[in-house]
């Protein structure tokens, strides 16, 4: 029997593993639905919305704020990541600098990709948001890995009166128990060792407050 000129099974397997690795190294914005599938062509590295321009597939989102569901799927070998949830106002937002949910850290049970999903209930609008029913905006979610690489996804929305929003599908708002969350906050310290200041009193230090559960936000 002559040897096939096609790719060997080892090459096929390597390609499949590389594809799986790529998929698990990124995340999905489930609700509101993302602009498009940014897993394709490794697009999530592109600021501000994974390389996807504004779309017409807008979700009706309540004026008082609403639910957000995310499938985190981390980079294998990076057992924690930071998440930012921001908003940009207008049909084509000039920026995404309005904070909806302060930065938080997610940690997993191992160095494998994140399993499951998490859901934030009633995420409020940014402070001092001035909007009315019919206005457009964009929700941006950023995932930052331990090594500093950032991934981006966005969902375009239209504000509506509470009760008129597009409901999240049943069973989507799930908080998996296989990972945990930490609140990130800043503090000041003037601690010293002998006559030497360990931290200047004006130095801002980022600290993790462990044990924060999503249930506290629900």
mmCIF file of N, CA, C and O in Angstrom, residues 73-123:
data_model
loop_
_atom_site.group_PDB
_atom_site.id
_atom_site.type_symbol
_atom_site.label_atom_id
_atom_site.label_comp_id
_atom_site.label_asym_id
_atom_site.label_seq_id
_atom_site.Cartn_x
_atom_site.Cartn_y
_atom_site.Cartn_z
ATOM 1 N N UNK A 73 -13.810 31.222 29.975
ATOM 2 C CA UNK A 73 -12.817 30.464 29.234
ATOM 3 C C UNK A 73 -11.415 31.020 29.206
ATOM 4 O O UNK A 73 -11.017 31.667 28.282
ATOM 5 N N UNK A 74 -10.604 30.838 30.182
ATOM 6 C CA UNK A 74 -9.317 31.539 30.274
ATOM 7 C C UNK A 74 -8.200 30.956 29.417
ATOM 8 O O UNK A 74 -8.351 29.903 28.820
ATOM 9 N N UNK A 75 -7.047 31.659 29.430
ATOM 10 C CA UNK A 75 -5.837 31.109 28.814
ATOM 11 C C UNK A 75 -5.324 29.959 29.665
ATOM 12 O O UNK A 75 -5.103 30.133 30.867
ATOM 13 N N UNK A 76 -5.151 28.799 29.072
ATOM 14 C CA UNK A 76 -4.571 27.682 29.812
ATOM 15 C C UNK A 76 -3.207 28.101 30.356
ATOM 16 O O UNK A 76 -2.399 28.690 29.653
ATOM 17 N N UNK A 77 -2.946 27.791 31.614
ATOM 18 C CA UNK A 77 -1.689 28.182 32.234
ATOM 19 C C UNK A 77 -1.760 29.523 32.945
ATOM 20 O O UNK A 77 -0.779 29.969 33.527
ATOM 21 N N UNK A 78 -2.914 30.167 32.925
ATOM 22 C CA UNK A 78 -3.090 31.443 33.630
ATOM 23 C C UNK A 78 -4.298 31.308 34.547
ATOM 24 O O UNK A 78 -5.431 31.538 34.127
ATOM 25 N N UNK A 79 -4.082 30.910 35.809
ATOM 26 C CA UNK A 79 -5.191 30.543 36.688
ATOM 27 C C UNK A 79 -5.961 31.712 37.287
ATOM 28 O O UNK A 79 -6.699 31.531 38.241
ATOM 29 N N UNK A 80 -5.809 32.904 36.764
ATOM 30 C CA UNK A 80 -6.633 34.030 37.214
ATOM 31 C C UNK A 80 -6.668 35.088 36.112
ATOM 32 O O UNK A 80 -5.832 35.104 35.212
ATOM 33 N N UNK A 81 -7.658 35.955 36.199
ATOM 34 C CA UNK A 81 -7.799 37.040 35.229
ATOM 35 C C UNK A 81 -8.621 38.162 35.862
ATOM 36 O O UNK A 81 -9.352 37.942 36.831
ATOM 37 N N UNK A 82 -8.485 39.366 35.313
ATOM 38 C CA UNK A 82 -9.269 40.512 35.747
ATOM 39 C C UNK A 82 -10.342 40.811 34.703
ATOM 40 O O UNK A 82 -10.132 40.612 33.511
ATOM 41 N N UNK A 83 -11.481 41.304 35.178
ATOM 42 C CA UNK A 83 -12.567 41.678 34.286
ATOM 43 C C UNK A 83 -12.976 43.133 34.526
ATOM 44 O O UNK A 83 -13.035 43.588 35.664
ATOM 45 N N UNK A 84 -13.218 43.828 33.417
ATOM 46 C CA UNK A 84 -13.767 45.188 33.438
ATOM 47 C C UNK A 84 -15.072 45.171 32.643
ATOM 48 O O UNK A 84 -15.149 44.521 31.594
ATOM 49 N N UNK A 85 -16.079 45.902 33.124
ATOM 50 C CA UNK A 85 -17.332 46.046 32.383
ATOM 51 C C UNK A 85 -17.631 47.532 32.254
ATOM 52 O O UNK A 85 -17.868 48.214 33.259
ATOM 53 N N UNK A 86 -17.580 48.036 31.023
ATOM 54 C CA UNK A 86 -17.721 49.463 30.754
ATOM 55 C C UNK A 86 -18.861 49.717 29.774
ATOM 56 O O UNK A 86 -19.405 48.791 29.177
ATOM 57 N N UNK A 87 -19.167 50.988 29.579
ATOM 58 C CA UNK A 87 -20.203 51.373 28.626
ATOM 59 C C UNK A 87 -19.755 52.577 27.819
ATOM 60 O O UNK A 87 -19.063 53.471 28.331
ATOM 61 N N UNK A 88 -20.140 52.581 26.553
ATOM 62 C CA UNK A 88 -19.965 53.745 25.693
ATOM 63 C C UNK A 88 -21.333 54.204 25.228
ATOM 64 O O UNK A 88 -22.180 53.383 24.865
ATOM 65 N N UNK A 89 -21.589 55.508 25.245
ATOM 66 C CA UNK A 89 -22.912 56.035 24.919
ATOM 67 C C UNK A 89 -22.988 56.470 23.456
ATOM 68 O O UNK A 89 -22.007 56.939 22.872
ATOM 69 N N UNK A 90 -24.186 56.328 22.878
ATOM 70 C CA UNK A 90 -24.412 56.736 21.503
ATOM 71 C C UNK A 90 -24.447 55.557 20.552
ATOM 72 O O UNK A 90 -24.068 54.434 20.905
ATOM 73 N N UNK A 91 -24.899 55.804 19.332
ATOM 74 C CA UNK A 91 -24.969 54.734 18.329
ATOM 75 C C UNK A 91 -23.585 54.259 17.924
ATOM 76 O O UNK A 91 -23.378 53.077 17.622
ATOM 77 N N UNK A 92 -22.617 55.177 17.908
ATOM 78 C CA UNK A 92 -21.217 54.827 17.669
ATOM 79 C C UNK A 92 -20.396 55.499 18.763
ATOM 80 O O UNK A 92 -19.944 56.641 18.611
ATOM 81 N N UNK A 93 -20.215 54.849 19.898
ATOM 82 C CA UNK A 93 -19.568 55.483 21.045
ATOM 83 C C UNK A 93 -18.161 55.974 20.725
ATOM 84 O O UNK A 93 -17.375 55.265 20.108
ATOM 85 N N UNK A 94 -17.827 57.195 21.176
ATOM 86 C CA UNK A 94 -16.475 57.707 20.968
ATOM 87 C C UNK A 94 -15.454 57.032 21.876
ATOM 88 O O UNK A 94 -14.257 57.047 21.594
ATOM 89 N N UNK A 95 -15.923 56.442 22.992
ATOM 90 C CA UNK A 95 -15.030 55.754 23.914
ATOM 91 C C UNK A 95 -15.855 54.792 24.766
ATOM 92 O O UNK A 95 -17.086 54.811 24.737
ATOM 93 N N UNK A 96 -15.161 53.971 25.529
ATOM 94 C CA UNK A 96 -15.802 53.001 26.427
ATOM 95 C C UNK A 96 -15.291 53.208 27.847
ATOM 96 O O UNK A 96 -14.891 52.266 28.534
ATOM 97 N N UNK A 97 -15.284 54.426 28.324
ATOM 98 C CA UNK A 97 -14.632 54.763 29.582
ATOM 99 C C UNK A 97 -15.591 54.910 30.757
ATOM 100 O O UNK A 97 -15.177 55.332 31.842
ATOM 101 N N UNK A 98 -16.854 54.564 30.570
ATOM 102 C CA UNK A 98 -17.834 54.725 31.639
ATOM 103 C C UNK A 98 -18.031 53.385 32.353
ATOM 104 O O UNK A 98 -18.494 52.415 31.763
ATOM 105 N N UNK A 99 -17.660 53.348 33.626
ATOM 106 C CA UNK A 99 -17.608 52.091 34.377
ATOM 107 C C UNK A 99 -18.999 51.657 34.824
ATOM 108 O O UNK A 99 -19.728 52.410 35.473
ATOM 109 N N UNK A 100 -19.368 50.421 34.492
ATOM 110 C CA UNK A 100 -20.599 49.813 34.993
ATOM 111 C C UNK A 100 -20.315 48.974 36.233
ATOM 112 O O UNK A 100 -21.029 49.060 37.222
ATOM 113 N N UNK A 101 -19.301 48.137 36.163
ATOM 114 C CA UNK A 101 -18.924 47.259 37.270
ATOM 115 C C UNK A 101 -17.432 47.442 37.541
ATOM 116 O O UNK A 101 -16.623 47.268 36.639
ATOM 117 N N UNK A 102 -17.053 47.829 38.780
ATOM 118 C CA UNK A 102 -15.627 47.987 39.087
ATOM 119 C C UNK A 102 -14.854 46.706 38.812
ATOM 120 O O UNK A 102 -15.397 45.594 38.858
ATOM 121 N N UNK A 103 -13.574 46.851 38.520
ATOM 122 C CA UNK A 103 -12.715 45.721 38.213
ATOM 123 C C UNK A 103 -12.817 44.646 39.292
ATOM 124 O O UNK A 103 -12.891 44.946 40.489
ATOM 125 N N UNK A 104 -12.851 43.380 38.871
ATOM 126 C CA UNK A 104 -12.813 42.263 39.809
ATOM 127 C C UNK A 104 -11.929 41.170 39.225
ATOM 128 O O UNK A 104 -11.673 41.124 38.022
ATOM 129 N N UNK A 105 -11.450 40.309 40.101
ATOM 130 C CA UNK A 105 -10.567 39.222 39.692
ATOM 131 C C UNK A 105 -11.298 37.893 39.808
ATOM 132 O O UNK A 105 -12.048 37.675 40.765
ATOM 133 N N UNK A 106 -11.083 37.024 38.838
ATOM 134 C CA UNK A 106 -11.618 35.675 38.899
ATOM 135 C C UNK A 106 -10.475 34.691 39.014
ATOM 136 O O UNK A 106 -9.445 34.845 38.350
ATOM 137 N N UNK A 107 -10.622 33.700 39.887
ATOM 138 C CA UNK A 107 -9.608 32.666 40.058
ATOM 139 C C UNK A 107 -10.249 31.301 39.860
ATOM 140 O O UNK A 107 -11.419 31.088 40.184
ATOM 141 N N UNK A 108 -9.473 30.378 39.327
ATOM 142 C CA UNK A 108 -9.986 29.050 39.025
ATOM 143 C C UNK A 108 -9.387 27.984 39.922
ATOM 144 O O UNK A 108 -8.468 28.236 40.699
ATOM 145 N N UNK A 109 -9.902 26.758 39.808
ATOM 146 C CA UNK A 109 -9.435 25.654 40.653
ATOM 147 C C UNK A 109 -8.149 25.020 40.166
ATOM 148 O O UNK A 109 -7.570 24.192 40.851
ATOM 149 N N UNK A 110 -7.693 25.382 38.971
ATOM 150 C CA UNK A 110 -6.516 24.742 38.388
ATOM 151 C C UNK A 110 -5.948 25.667 37.326
ATOM 152 O O UNK A 110 -6.392 26.806 37.160
ATOM 153 N N UNK A 111 -4.964 25.165 36.576
ATOM 154 C CA UNK A 111 -4.383 25.937 35.480
ATOM 155 C C UNK A 111 -5.031 25.588 34.148
ATOM 156 O O UNK A 111 -4.529 25.931 33.086
ATOM 157 N N UNK A 112 -6.165 24.893 34.210
ATOM 158 C CA UNK A 112 -6.906 24.544 33.005
ATOM 159 C C UNK A 112 -7.821 25.698 32.612
ATOM 160 O O UNK A 112 -8.026 26.633 33.399
ATOM 161 N N UNK A 113 -8.393 25.655 31.409
ATOM 162 C CA UNK A 113 -9.333 26.713 31.019
ATOM 163 C C UNK A 113 -10.496 26.826 31.987
ATOM 164 O O UNK A 113 -10.909 25.854 32.605
ATOM 165 N N UNK A 114 -11.013 28.052 32.140
ATOM 166 C CA UNK A 114 -12.154 28.265 33.028
ATOM 167 C C UNK A 114 -13.324 27.393 32.596
ATOM 168 O O UNK A 114 -13.705 27.401 31.434
ATOM 169 N N UNK A 115 -13.924 26.667 33.514
ATOM 170 C CA UNK A 115 -15.149 25.940 33.190
ATOM 171 C C UNK A 115 -16.373 26.808 33.473
ATOM 172 O O UNK A 115 -16.330 27.722 34.282
ATOM 173 N N UNK A 116 -17.458 26.545 32.807
ATOM 174 C CA UNK A 116 -18.725 27.167 33.178
ATOM 175 C C UNK A 116 -18.888 28.618 32.776
ATOM 176 O O UNK A 116 -18.300 29.093 31.815
ATOM 177 N N UNK A 117 -19.717 29.328 33.542
ATOM 178 C CA UNK A 117 -20.066 30.712 33.238
ATOM 179 C C UNK A 117 -20.348 31.461 34.526
ATOM 180 O O UNK A 117 -20.430 30.867 35.608
ATOM 181 N N UNK A 118 -20.478 32.785 34.421
ATOM 182 C CA UNK A 118 -20.950 33.551 35.579
ATOM 183 C C UNK A 118 -21.918 34.626 35.097
ATOM 184 O O UNK A 118 -21.907 35.038 33.933
ATOM 185 N N UNK A 119 -22.771 35.066 36.017
ATOM 186 C CA UNK A 119 -23.845 35.993 35.677
ATOM 187 C C UNK A 119 -23.931 37.087 36.730
ATOM 188 O O UNK A 119 -23.973 36.804 37.931
ATOM 189 N N UNK A 120 -23.921 38.328 36.292
ATOM 190 C CA UNK A 120 -24.077 39.480 37.186
ATOM 191 C C UNK A 120 -25.499 39.996 37.057
ATOM 192 O O UNK A 120 -25.935 40.343 35.960
ATOM 193 N N UNK A 121 -26.213 40.067 38.162
ATOM 194 C CA UNK A 121 -27.592 40.526 38.157
ATOM 195 C C UNK A 121 -27.667 42.036 38.352
ATOM 196 O O UNK A 121 -26.963 42.607 39.189
ATOM 197 N N UNK A 122 -28.537 42.672 37.588
ATOM 198 C CA UNK A 122 -28.862 44.095 37.779
ATOM 199 C C UNK A 122 -27.616 44.973 37.843
ATOM 200 O O UNK A 122 -27.451 45.790 38.757
ATOM 201 N N UNK A 123 -26.721 44.799 36.894
ATOM 202 C CA UNK A 123 -25.535 45.670 36.828
ATOM 203 C C UNK A 123 -26.011 47.093 36.542
ATOM 204 O O UNK A 123 -26.722 47.335 35.564
#
